[in-house]
């Protein structure tokens, strides 16, 4: 199965070999595998691999010979690779450790959903290839099954994790799969693979920590400044305008820019948000395309939230809606374990404060803000930074759905759309029934994800 995430996919192959070269996995002048073999291992096209090789050559890491065979051209000074590896992993030790827990709350539900969509035929096809080439089998199997979700945001999140932890790039050998694995029932095959996927991560984690604890280079820094995990959703797009558009929509929903009022001037907004005037203009173009604002010459930009005034010909609008759909999909699959974990970790006082916020929504008849409130609560109170980062980004993306919800629900019904669910949430929190609370949210988000597909033709 061939995967095409976006036009920047060659960066994944580039970073894989860059890490191996810089951390001393390869020797100087060592010959790499051919592009077709690498393409098969990554489930990518050979042209994507060749593009990565061309970039590696420009950076001086490899030299391309006849028939595009690549040979390592980088020759580090003695001890340089070891010190570089130490610095990289020391700075990320906390984040890498967290993925052992965060992965079970975020990646495992996504992976299980992908598995449910993987036919026996496709599963056996993958295992046959993995038995011939078991290198990095765990990463490739995750990629293979997550691709079944048909969700680019999921794949983006997975690759950002691999970019961060990096050590799956550095495995020198992998134990071969049992030869009789394909003859087992599907349930036993999946149990074996699932157990080994997470066990392999724990083993690699132990190796990294042993390296850090036992092999500190003399010239390495005394105290590594932690580098947190960051999810770069817009890696191949101008991030500022998308992030700012989402922020302004949320601020309009939360009352900072009420409908019927004018936004500050372009220069004032540029100063307020710390961006250029051009970024503000481009952001306002997106908001106008969504029907959120309307500009008048000499008067300014009015917040209007016009129903049905979405310009679907704008690529930014279409991209925003795709991200909204895909973020809903991720939330619907992960909210149950994440909400349970976060609420169980927080104090009764904080859970009571959350209940009070939902009660305020009932009294103010602003039930549509329930998504913002829950995701903000998770982002602020979760003890795992990886989940805070992930849910913070999903909260940002969810704001894109508000203009589309206006089409589906219509403005007069928007205020009371989720009153029943909120009443049930309040009841669950009153009883301190965390499991029921998480279940209500799972049900609600699955329904919203299904509803968003009515705009599937966008």
CSV table of C-alpha atoms in Angstrom, one decimal:
chain,number,residue,atom,x,y,z
A,1,UNK,CA,0.0,0.0,0.0
A,2,UNK,CA,1.5,3.4,-1.0
A,3,UNK,CA,0.9,6.4,1.2
A,4,UNK,CA,1.0,10.0,0.1
A,5,UNK,CA,0.6,12.4,2.9
A,6,UNK,CA,1.6,15.7,1.3
A,7,UNK,CA,4.1,17.3,-1.0
A,8,UNK,CA,6.7,17.4,1.8
A,9,UNK,CA,6.7,13.6,2.4
A,10,UNK,CA,10.3,13.3,1.1
A,11,UNK,CA,11.3,15.1,4.3
A,12,UNK,CA,10.4,12.0,6.2
A,13,UNK,CA,12.9,9.9,4.3
A,14,UNK,CA,15.4,12.8,4.4
A,15,UNK,CA,15.2,13.0,8.2
A,16,UNK,CA,15.5,9.2,8.6
A,17,UNK,CA,18.8,9.1,6.8
A,18,UNK,CA,20.0,12.4,8.2
A,19,UNK,CA,19.5,11.0,11.8
A,20,UNK,CA,21.3,7.8,10.9
A,21,UNK,CA,24.3,9.6,9.3
A,22,UNK,CA,24.6,12.3,12.0
A,23,UNK,CA,24.4,9.8,14.9
A,24,UNK,CA,27.0,7.4,13.4
A,25,UNK,CA,24.7,4.6,12.2
A,26,UNK,CA,26.6,4.5,8.8
A,27,UNK,CA,30.3,4.6,8.1
A,28,UNK,CA,31.9,7.0,5.8
A,29,UNK,CA,31.5,5.9,2.1
A,30,UNK,CA,29.0,3.2,3.1
A,31,UNK,CA,26.6,2.4,0.3
A,32,UNK,CA,22.9,2.8,1.0
A,33,UNK,CA,20.0,0.6,-0.3
A,34,UNK,CA,18.6,1.4,-3.7
A,35,UNK,CA,15.7,3.9,-3.9
A,36,UNK,CA,13.1,1.1,-4.9
A,37,UNK,CA,14.0,-1.0,-1.8
A,38,UNK,CA,13.8,2.0,0.5
A,39,UNK,CA,10.5,3.0,-1.2
A,40,UNK,CA,9.1,-0.4,-0.5
A,41,UNK,CA,10.2,-0.3,3.2
A,42,UNK,CA,8.5,3.1,3.7
A,43,UNK,CA,5.5,2.4,1.5
A,44,UNK,CA,6.4,5.4,-0.7
A,45,UNK,CA,7.1,6.0,-4.4
A,46,UNK,CA,10.7,5.7,-5.6
A,47,UNK,CA,10.5,9.3,-6.9
A,48,UNK,CA,9.8,10.5,-3.3
A,49,UNK,CA,12.9,8.6,-2.1
A,50,UNK,CA,15.0,10.1,-4.9
A,51,UNK,CA,13.8,13.6,-4.0
A,52,UNK,CA,15.0,12.9,-0.4
A,53,UNK,CA,18.4,11.6,-1.7
A,54,UNK,CA,18.8,14.8,-3.8
A,55,UNK,CA,18.3,16.9,-0.7
A,56,UNK,CA,20.7,14.8,1.3
A,57,UNK,CA,23.3,15.3,-1.4
A,58,UNK,CA,22.8,19.1,-1.4
A,59,UNK,CA,23.5,19.0,2.4
A,60,UNK,CA,26.7,17.0,1.9
A,61,UNK,CA,25.5,13.9,3.6
A,62,UNK,CA,25.6,11.6,0.6
A,63,UNK,CA,27.0,11.4,-2.9
A,64,UNK,CA,24.8,10.1,-5.7
A,65,UNK,CA,26.6,7.8,-8.1
A,66,UNK,CA,25.5,6.1,-11.3
A,67,UNK,CA,21.9,5.0,-11.4
A,68,UNK,CA,21.3,7.2,-8.4
A,69,UNK,CA,23.0,4.9,-5.9
A,70,UNK,CA,23.8,6.8,-2.7
A,71,UNK,CA,27.0,6.6,-0.8
A,72,UNK,CA,27.6,8.3,2.6
A,73,UNK,CA,29.8,11.4,2.1
A,74,UNK,CA,29.7,12.8,5.6
A,75,UNK,CA,32.8,12.2,7.7
A,76,UNK,CA,32.5,13.3,11.4
A,77,UNK,CA,35.3,14.1,13.7
A,78,UNK,CA,36.1,11.5,16.4
A,79,UNK,CA,33.5,11.4,19.1
A,80,UNK,CA,31.3,13.9,17.2
A,81,UNK,CA,28.4,11.5,16.5
A,82,UNK,CA,28.3,10.3,20.1
A,83,UNK,CA,28.2,13.8,21.6
A,84,UNK,CA,25.5,14.8,19.1
A,85,UNK,CA,23.4,11.8,20.0
A,86,UNK,CA,23.8,12.5,23.7
A,87,UNK,CA,22.7,16.1,23.3
A,88,UNK,CA,19.7,15.3,21.2
A,89,UNK,CA,18.3,12.6,23.5
A,90,UNK,CA,19.2,14.4,26.8
A,91,UNK,CA,17.2,17.4,25.7
A,92,UNK,CA,14.2,15.2,24.9
A,93,UNK,CA,14.4,12.7,27.7
A,94,UNK,CA,11.2,13.9,29.5
A,95,UNK,CA,9.1,14.0,26.3
A,96,UNK,CA,10.3,10.6,25.0
A,97,UNK,CA,9.5,9.1,28.4
A,98,UNK,CA,6.0,10.5,28.3
A,99,UNK,CA,5.2,8.9,25.0
A,100,UNK,CA,5.1,5.5,26.7
A,101,UNK,CA,1.9,6.7,28.6
A,102,UNK,CA,0.6,9.2,26.1
A,103,UNK,CA,0.9,6.7,23.2
A,104,UNK,CA,-1.5,4.3,25.0
A,105,UNK,CA,-4.1,7.1,25.3
A,106,UNK,CA,-3.7,8.7,21.9
A,107,UNK,CA,-2.0,6.3,19.4
A,108,UNK,CA,-3.4,3.0,20.7
A,109,UNK,CA,-7.1,3.9,20.1
A,110,UNK,CA,-6.2,5.2,16.6
A,111,UNK,CA,-4.2,2.1,15.8
A,112,UNK,CA,-7.0,-0.2,17.0
A,113,UNK,CA,-9.5,1.6,14.8
A,114,UNK,CA,-7.1,1.3,11.8
A,115,UNK,CA,-6.8,-2.4,12.5
A,116,UNK,CA,-10.5,-2.9,12.5
A,117,UNK,CA,-10.5,-1.6,8.9
A,118,UNK,CA,-7.6,-3.8,7.8
A,119,UNK,CA,-8.8,-6.9,6.0
A,120,UNK,CA,-7.3,-10.3,6.6
A,121,UNK,CA,-5.9,-10.1,3.0
A,122,UNK,CA,-4.1,-6.8,3.6
A,123,UNK,CA,-2.8,-7.9,7.0
A,124,UNK,CA,-1.2,-11.1,5.5
A,125,UNK,CA,0.2,-9.0,2.7
A,126,UNK,CA,1.9,-6.7,5.2
A,127,UNK,CA,3.3,-9.6,7.3
A,128,UNK,CA,4.7,-11.3,4.1
A,129,UNK,CA,6.7,-8.1,3.3
A,130,UNK,CA,7.7,-7.7,7.0
A,131,UNK,CA,9.1,-11.2,7.1
A,132,UNK,CA,11.4,-10.3,4.2
A,133,UNK,CA,12.4,-7.0,5.7
A,134,UNK,CA,11.7,-6.7,9.4
A,135,UNK,CA,13.8,-3.5,9.9
A,136,UNK,CA,11.7,-0.8,11.6
A,137,UNK,CA,8.7,-3.2,11.5
A,138,UNK,CA,6.9,-1.4,14.4
A,139,UNK,CA,7.0,2.0,12.7
A,140,UNK,CA,6.0,0.6,9.4
A,141,UNK,CA,3.1,-1.4,10.8
A,142,UNK,CA,1.8,1.7,12.7
A,143,UNK,CA,2.0,3.6,9.5
A,144,UNK,CA,0.3,0.8,7.6
A,145,UNK,CA,-2.7,0.6,9.9
A,146,UNK,CA,-3.1,4.3,10.6
A,147,UNK,CA,-3.3,4.9,6.9
A,148,UNK,CA,-6.6,2.8,7.0
A,149,UNK,CA,-8.2,5.7,8.8
A,150,UNK,CA,-7.9,7.9,5.7
A,151,UNK,CA,-7.0,10.8,7.9
A,152,UNK,CA,-4.0,13.0,7.0
A,153,UNK,CA,-3.9,14.6,10.4
A,154,UNK,CA,-3.4,11.3,12.1
A,155,UNK,CA,-0.5,10.5,9.8
A,156,UNK,CA,0.9,13.9,10.4
A,157,UNK,CA,0.8,13.4,14.2
A,158,UNK,CA,2.4,10.0,13.9
A,159,UNK,CA,5.3,11.3,11.8
A,160,UNK,CA,5.8,14.3,14.1
A,161,UNK,CA,6.2,11.8,17.0
A,162,UNK,CA,8.8,9.8,15.0
A,163,UNK,CA,10.6,13.0,14.1
A,164,UNK,CA,10.8,13.8,17.8
A,165,UNK,CA,11.8,10.5,19.4
A,166,UNK,CA,14.1,9.5,16.4
A,167,UNK,CA,15.4,6.3,17.9
A,168,UNK,CA,13.2,4.1,15.7
A,169,UNK,CA,15.4,5.5,12.9
A,170,UNK,CA,18.5,4.1,14.6
A,171,UNK,CA,17.7,0.4,15.1
A,172,UNK,CA,20.6,-1.7,13.8
A,173,UNK,CA,18.6,-5.0,13.7
A,174,UNK,CA,15.2,-6.3,14.4
A,175,UNK,CA,14.2,-9.8,15.5
A,176,UNK,CA,12.6,-11.7,12.6
A,177,UNK,CA,8.9,-12.5,12.8
A,178,UNK,CA,8.0,-16.1,13.6
A,179,UNK,CA,7.7,-18.0,10.4
A,180,UNK,CA,4.3,-19.5,11.5
A,181,UNK,CA,2.7,-16.2,12.4
A,182,UNK,CA,0.6,-16.0,9.3
A,183,UNK,CA,-1.0,-19.3,10.0
A,184,UNK,CA,-2.4,-18.1,13.3
A,185,UNK,CA,-6.0,-16.8,13.7
A,186,UNK,CA,-6.3,-13.0,13.1
A,187,UNK,CA,-6.9,-12.4,16.8
A,188,UNK,CA,-3.7,-14.1,17.8
A,189,UNK,CA,-1.7,-12.3,15.1
A,190,UNK,CA,-2.9,-8.9,16.3
A,191,UNK,CA,-2.3,-9.8,19.9
A,192,UNK,CA,1.3,-10.7,19.1
A,193,UNK,CA,2.0,-7.6,17.0
A,194,UNK,CA,0.3,-5.3,19.5
A,195,UNK,CA,2.3,-6.7,22.5
A,196,UNK,CA,5.5,-6.4,20.6
A,197,UNK,CA,4.9,-2.9,19.3
A,198,UNK,CA,4.7,-1.4,22.7
A,199,UNK,CA,7.3,-3.8,24.2
A,200,UNK,CA,9.8,-2.7,21.5
A,201,UNK,CA,9.2,0.9,22.4
A,202,UNK,CA,10.0,0.2,26.0
A,203,UNK,CA,13.2,-1.7,25.1
A,204,UNK,CA,14.4,1.1,22.8
A,205,UNK,CA,13.6,3.5,25.7
A,206,UNK,CA,15.8,1.5,28.0
A,207,UNK,CA,18.6,1.5,25.5
A,208,UNK,CA,18.4,5.3,25.1
A,209,UNK,CA,18.4,5.9,28.9
A,210,UNK,CA,21.3,3.5,29.4
A,211,UNK,CA,23.2,5.4,26.7
A,212,UNK,CA,22.5,8.7,28.5
A,213,UNK,CA,23.3,7.4,31.9
A,214,UNK,CA,26.5,5.5,31.1
A,215,UNK,CA,28.1,7.3,28.1
A,216,UNK,CA,28.0,11.0,28.7
A,217,UNK,CA,30.7,12.7,26.5
A,218,UNK,CA,33.2,14.8,28.4
A,219,UNK,CA,32.4,17.9,26.3
A,220,UNK,CA,28.6,17.5,26.6
A,221,UNK,CA,26.6,20.2,28.5
A,222,UNK,CA,26.2,19.7,32.2
A,223,UNK,CA,22.4,20.3,32.2
A,224,UNK,CA,20.4,19.8,29.0
A,225,UNK,CA,17.6,22.3,28.5
A,226,UNK,CA,14.4,20.2,27.8
A,227,UNK,CA,13.0,20.4,24.3
A,228,UNK,CA,9.3,19.7,24.4
A,229,UNK,CA,7.3,17.9,21.7
A,230,UNK,CA,5.6,20.3,19.2
A,231,UNK,CA,3.0,19.2,16.7
A,232,UNK,CA,3.6,21.1,13.5
A,233,UNK,CA,0.3,20.8,11.7
A,234,UNK,CA,1.0,23.4,9.0
A,235,UNK,CA,4.6,22.2,8.2
A,236,UNK,CA,4.0,22.8,4.5
A,237,UNK,CA,1.6,25.8,4.8
A,238,UNK,CA,1.8,29.4,6.1
A,239,UNK,CA,0.9,28.6,9.8
A,240,UNK,CA,0.3,32.1,11.1
A,241,UNK,CA,-2.7,32.9,9.1
A,242,UNK,CA,-4.4,29.6,9.9
A,243,UNK,CA,-3.6,29.8,13.6
A,244,UNK,CA,-4.8,33.4,13.7
A,245,UNK,CA,-8.0,32.7,11.8
A,246,UNK,CA,-8.8,29.9,14.3
A,247,UNK,CA,-8.0,32.2,17.2
A,248,UNK,CA,-10.3,35.0,16.0
A,249,UNK,CA,-13.2,32.6,15.4
A,250,UNK,CA,-12.8,31.3,19.0
A,251,UNK,CA,-12.6,34.8,20.3
A,252,UNK,CA,-15.8,35.7,18.4
A,253,UNK,CA,-17.5,32.7,19.9
A,254,UNK,CA,-16.3,33.6,23.4
A,255,UNK,CA,-17.6,37.2,23.2
A,256,UNK,CA,-14.4,39.1,22.7
A,257,UNK,CA,-15.6,40.1,19.2
A,258,UNK,CA,-19.4,39.9,19.4
A,259,UNK,CA,-21.4,39.5,16.2
A,260,UNK,CA,-22.3,42.9,14.9
A,261,UNK,CA,-19.2,44.6,16.1
A,262,UNK,CA,-16.1,45.7,14.2
A,263,UNK,CA,-12.6,44.2,14.6
A,264,UNK,CA,-9.8,46.6,15.4
A,265,UNK,CA,-7.9,48.2,12.5
A,266,UNK,CA,-5.4,46.1,10.6
A,267,UNK,CA,-2.5,47.9,12.2
A,268,UNK,CA,-4.0,47.6,15.6
A,269,UNK,CA,-4.5,43.8,15.2
A,270,UNK,CA,-1.0,43.4,13.8
A,271,UNK,CA,0.3,45.0,17.0
A,272,UNK,CA,-2.1,43.0,19.2
A,273,UNK,CA,-1.2,39.6,17.8
A,274,UNK,CA,2.4,40.4,17.0
A,275,UNK,CA,2.3,39.7,13.3
A,276,UNK,CA,2.7,41.8,10.1
A,277,UNK,CA,-0.1,43.8,8.4
A,278,UNK,CA,0.1,41.3,5.5
A,279,UNK,CA,-0.6,38.4,7.8
A,280,UNK,CA,-3.7,40.1,9.1
A,281,UNK,CA,-4.9,40.9,5.6
A,282,UNK,CA,-4.5,37.2,4.6
A,283,UNK,CA,-6.2,36.1,7.8
A,284,UNK,CA,-9.2,38.4,7.1
A,285,UNK,CA,-9.4,37.0,3.6
A,286,UNK,CA,-9.8,33.5,5.1
A,287,UNK,CA,-12.4,34.7,7.6
A,288,UNK,CA,-14.4,36.5,4.9
A,289,UNK,CA,-14.3,33.2,2.9
A,290,UNK,CA,-15.8,31.5,5.9
A,291,UNK,CA,-18.5,34.0,6.2
A,292,UNK,CA,-17.2,35.0,9.7
A,293,UNK,CA,-16.4,38.6,8.7
A,294,UNK,CA,-17.2,41.2,6.0
A,295,UNK,CA,-15.1,44.2,5.2
A,296,UNK,CA,-16.4,47.6,4.3
A,297,UNK,CA,-14.1,50.3,2.7
A,298,UNK,CA,-13.6,53.1,5.1
A,299,UNK,CA,-15.5,51.4,8.0
A,300,UNK,CA,-13.5,48.3,8.8
A,301,UNK,CA,-14.2,44.6,9.2
A,302,UNK,CA,-17.6,43.5,10.7
A,303,UNK,CA,-18.0,40.3,12.6
A,304,UNK,CA,-21.2,38.9,11.0
A,305,UNK,CA,-21.2,35.0,11.1
A,306,UNK,CA,-23.3,34.9,7.9
A,307,UNK,CA,-25.1,31.6,7.5
A,308,UNK,CA,-24.3,29.9,4.2
A,309,UNK,CA,-21.8,32.5,3.0
A,310,UNK,CA,-18.9,30.1,2.8
A,311,UNK,CA,-16.6,30.5,-0.3
A,312,UNK,CA,-15.8,26.9,-1.1
A,313,UNK,CA,-13.6,28.0,-4.0
A,314,UNK,CA,-10.9,29.2,-1.6
A,315,UNK,CA,-8.2,26.5,-1.0
A,316,UNK,CA,-7.7,27.9,2.6
A,317,UNK,CA,-11.4,27.4,3.4
A,318,UNK,CA,-11.4,23.8,2.0
A,319,UNK,CA,-8.2,23.0,3.9
A,320,UNK,CA,-9.7,24.4,7.1
A,321,UNK,CA,-12.8,22.2,6.8
A,322,UNK,CA,-10.6,19.1,6.1
A,323,UNK,CA,-8.6,19.8,9.3
A,324,UNK,CA,-11.9,20.3,11.2
A,325,UNK,CA,-13.3,17.0,10.0
A,326,UNK,CA,-10.1,15.1,10.7
A,327,UNK,CA,-9.7,16.7,14.2
A,328,UNK,CA,-13.2,15.6,15.1
A,329,UNK,CA,-12.3,12.1,13.9
A,330,UNK,CA,-9.2,12.0,16.2
A,331,UNK,CA,-11.2,13.4,19.1
A,332,UNK,CA,-14.0,10.9,18.7
A,333,UNK,CA,-11.5,8.0,18.9
A,334,UNK,CA,-9.3,9.3,21.8
A,335,UNK,CA,-11.6,11.4,24.0
A,336,UNK,CA,-12.8,8.4,26.1
A,337,UNK,CA,-9.4,7.3,27.5
A,338,UNK,CA,-8.0,10.9,27.6
A,339,UNK,CA,-11.0,12.4,29.4
A,340,UNK,CA,-11.0,9.6,32.0
A,341,UNK,CA,-7.2,10.0,32.6
A,342,UNK,CA,-7.3,13.7,33.0
A,343,UNK,CA,-10.4,13.8,35.2
A,344,UNK,CA,-9.0,11.0,37.4
A,345,UNK,CA,-5.8,13.0,37.8
A,346,UNK,CA,-7.5,16.3,38.8
A,347,UNK,CA,-8.9,17.3,42.2
A,348,UNK,CA,-12.5,17.2,43.1
A,349,UNK,CA,-12.4,21.0,43.3
A,350,UNK,CA,-11.3,21.3,39.7
A,351,UNK,CA,-14.0,18.8,38.5
A,352,UNK,CA,-16.6,20.9,40.4
A,353,UNK,CA,-15.3,24.0,38.7
A,354,UNK,CA,-15.7,22.2,35.3
A,355,UNK,CA,-19.3,21.3,36.3
A,356,UNK,CA,-19.9,24.9,37.1
A,357,UNK,CA,-18.7,26.0,33.7
A,358,UNK,CA,-21.2,23.6,32.0
A,359,UNK,CA,-24.0,24.9,34.3
A,360,UNK,CA,-23.1,28.4,33.1
A,361,UNK,CA,-23.6,27.3,29.5
A,362,UNK,CA,-27.1,26.1,30.3
A,363,UNK,CA,-28.0,29.4,32.0
A,364,UNK,CA,-26.5,31.5,29.2
A,365,UNK,CA,-27.8,29.2,26.4
A,366,UNK,CA,-24.3,29.0,24.8
A,367,UNK,CA,-24.1,25.2,24.6
A,368,UNK,CA,-22.0,25.3,21.5
A,369,UNK,CA,-19.1,26.4,23.7
A,370,UNK,CA,-18.9,23.0,25.4
A,371,UNK,CA,-16.2,21.8,23.1
A,372,UNK,CA,-14.0,24.7,23.8
A,373,UNK,CA,-14.5,24.3,27.5
A,374,UNK,CA,-13.7,20.6,27.7
A,375,UNK,CA,-10.6,20.8,25.4
A,376,UNK,CA,-9.3,23.9,27.4
A,377,UNK,CA,-9.8,21.9,30.6
A,378,UNK,CA,-7.8,19.0,29.3
A,379,UNK,CA,-5.1,21.2,27.9
A,380,UNK,CA,-4.7,23.1,31.2
A,381,UNK,CA,-5.0,20.2,33.6
A,382,UNK,CA,-3.4,17.2,31.9
A,383,UNK,CA,-0.1,16.1,33.5
A,384,UNK,CA,1.2,14.7,30.2
A,385,UNK,CA,2.7,17.5,28.0
A,386,UNK,CA,2.2,15.4,24.8
A,387,UNK,CA,-1.5,15.2,25.4
A,388,UNK,CA,-1.6,18.9,26.3
A,389,UNK,CA,0.1,19.7,23.0
A,390,UNK,CA,-2.1,17.4,20.9
A,391,UNK,CA,-5.4,18.5,22.4
A,392,UNK,CA,-4.4,22.2,22.3
A,393,UNK,CA,-3.9,21.9,18.5
A,394,UNK,CA,-7.1,20.0,18.1
A,395,UNK,CA,-9.0,22.7,20.0
A,396,UNK,CA,-7.5,25.2,17.6
A,397,UNK,CA,-8.7,23.2,14.6
A,398,UNK,CA,-12.1,22.6,15.9
A,399,UNK,CA,-12.9,26.3,15.7
A,400,UNK,CA,-12.9,25.9,11.9
A,401,UNK,CA,-16.1,23.9,12.2
A,402,UNK,CA,-18.2,26.7,13.7
A,403,UNK,CA,-19.1,28.4,10.3
A,404,UNK,CA,-20.1,25.0,8.9
A,405,UNK,CA,-22.2,24.2,12.0
A,406,UNK,CA,-24.1,27.4,11.3
A,407,UNK,CA,-25.2,26.0,7.9
A,408,UNK,CA,-26.2,22.6,9.4
A,409,UNK,CA,-27.8,23.8,12.6
A,410,UNK,CA,-28.8,27.4,11.8
A,411,UNK,CA,-28.2,30.3,14.1
A,412,UNK,CA,-31.5,30.2,16.0
A,413,UNK,CA,-30.9,26.6,17.1
A,414,UNK,CA,-27.2,26.9,17.7
A,415,UNK,CA,-27.6,28.1,21.3
A,416,UNK,CA,-29.6,25.0,22.4
A,417,UNK,CA,-28.1,22.3,20.2
A,418,UNK,CA,-26.2,20.5,22.9
A,419,UNK,CA,-28.3,21.2,26.0
A,420,UNK,CA,-29.3,17.6,26.6
A,421,UNK,CA,-25.8,16.4,26.4
A,422,UNK,CA,-24.6,19.1,28.8
A,423,UNK,CA,-27.3,18.3,31.3
A,424,UNK,CA,-26.1,14.7,31.3
A,425,UNK,CA,-22.5,15.8,31.7
A,426,UNK,CA,-23.4,17.9,34.7
A,427,UNK,CA,-25.3,14.9,36.2
A,428,UNK,CA,-22.3,12.6,35.7
A,429,UNK,CA,-19.9,15.2,37.2
A,430,UNK,CA,-22.2,15.7,40.2
A,431,UNK,CA,-22.0,11.9,40.9
A,432,UNK,CA,-18.2,12.0,40.2
A,433,UNK,CA,-18.9,9.4,37.5
A,434,UNK,CA,-15.9,10.0,35.3
A,435,UNK,CA,-16.6,7.0,33.1
A,436,UNK,CA,-20.1,8.1,32.2
A,437,UNK,CA,-18.8,11.7,31.5
A,438,UNK,CA,-16.2,10.3,29.1
A,439,UNK,CA,-18.8,8.1,27.5
A,440,UNK,CA,-21.1,11.1,26.8
A,441,UNK,CA,-18.3,12.9,25.1
A,442,UNK,CA,-17.4,9.9,23.0
A,443,UNK,CA,-21.0,9.6,21.9
A,444,UNK,CA,-21.2,13.3,21.1
A,445,UNK,CA,-18.0,13.6,19.2
A,446,UNK,CA,-18.8,10.5,17.1
A,447,UNK,CA,-22.1,12.0,16.2
A,448,UNK,CA,-20.4,15.3,15.3
A,449,UNK,CA,-17.8,13.5,13.2
A,450,UNK,CA,-20.6,11.6,11.3
A,451,UNK,CA,-22.5,14.9,10.7
A,452,UNK,CA,-19.4,16.6,9.3
A,453,UNK,CA,-19.3,14.0,6.6
A,454,UNK,CA,-22.5,15.5,5.1
A,455,UNK,CA,-20.1,18.2,3.8
A,456,UNK,CA,-17.9,15.5,2.4
A,457,UNK,CA,-18.1,16.9,-1.1
A,458,UNK,CA,-16.2,20.1,0.0
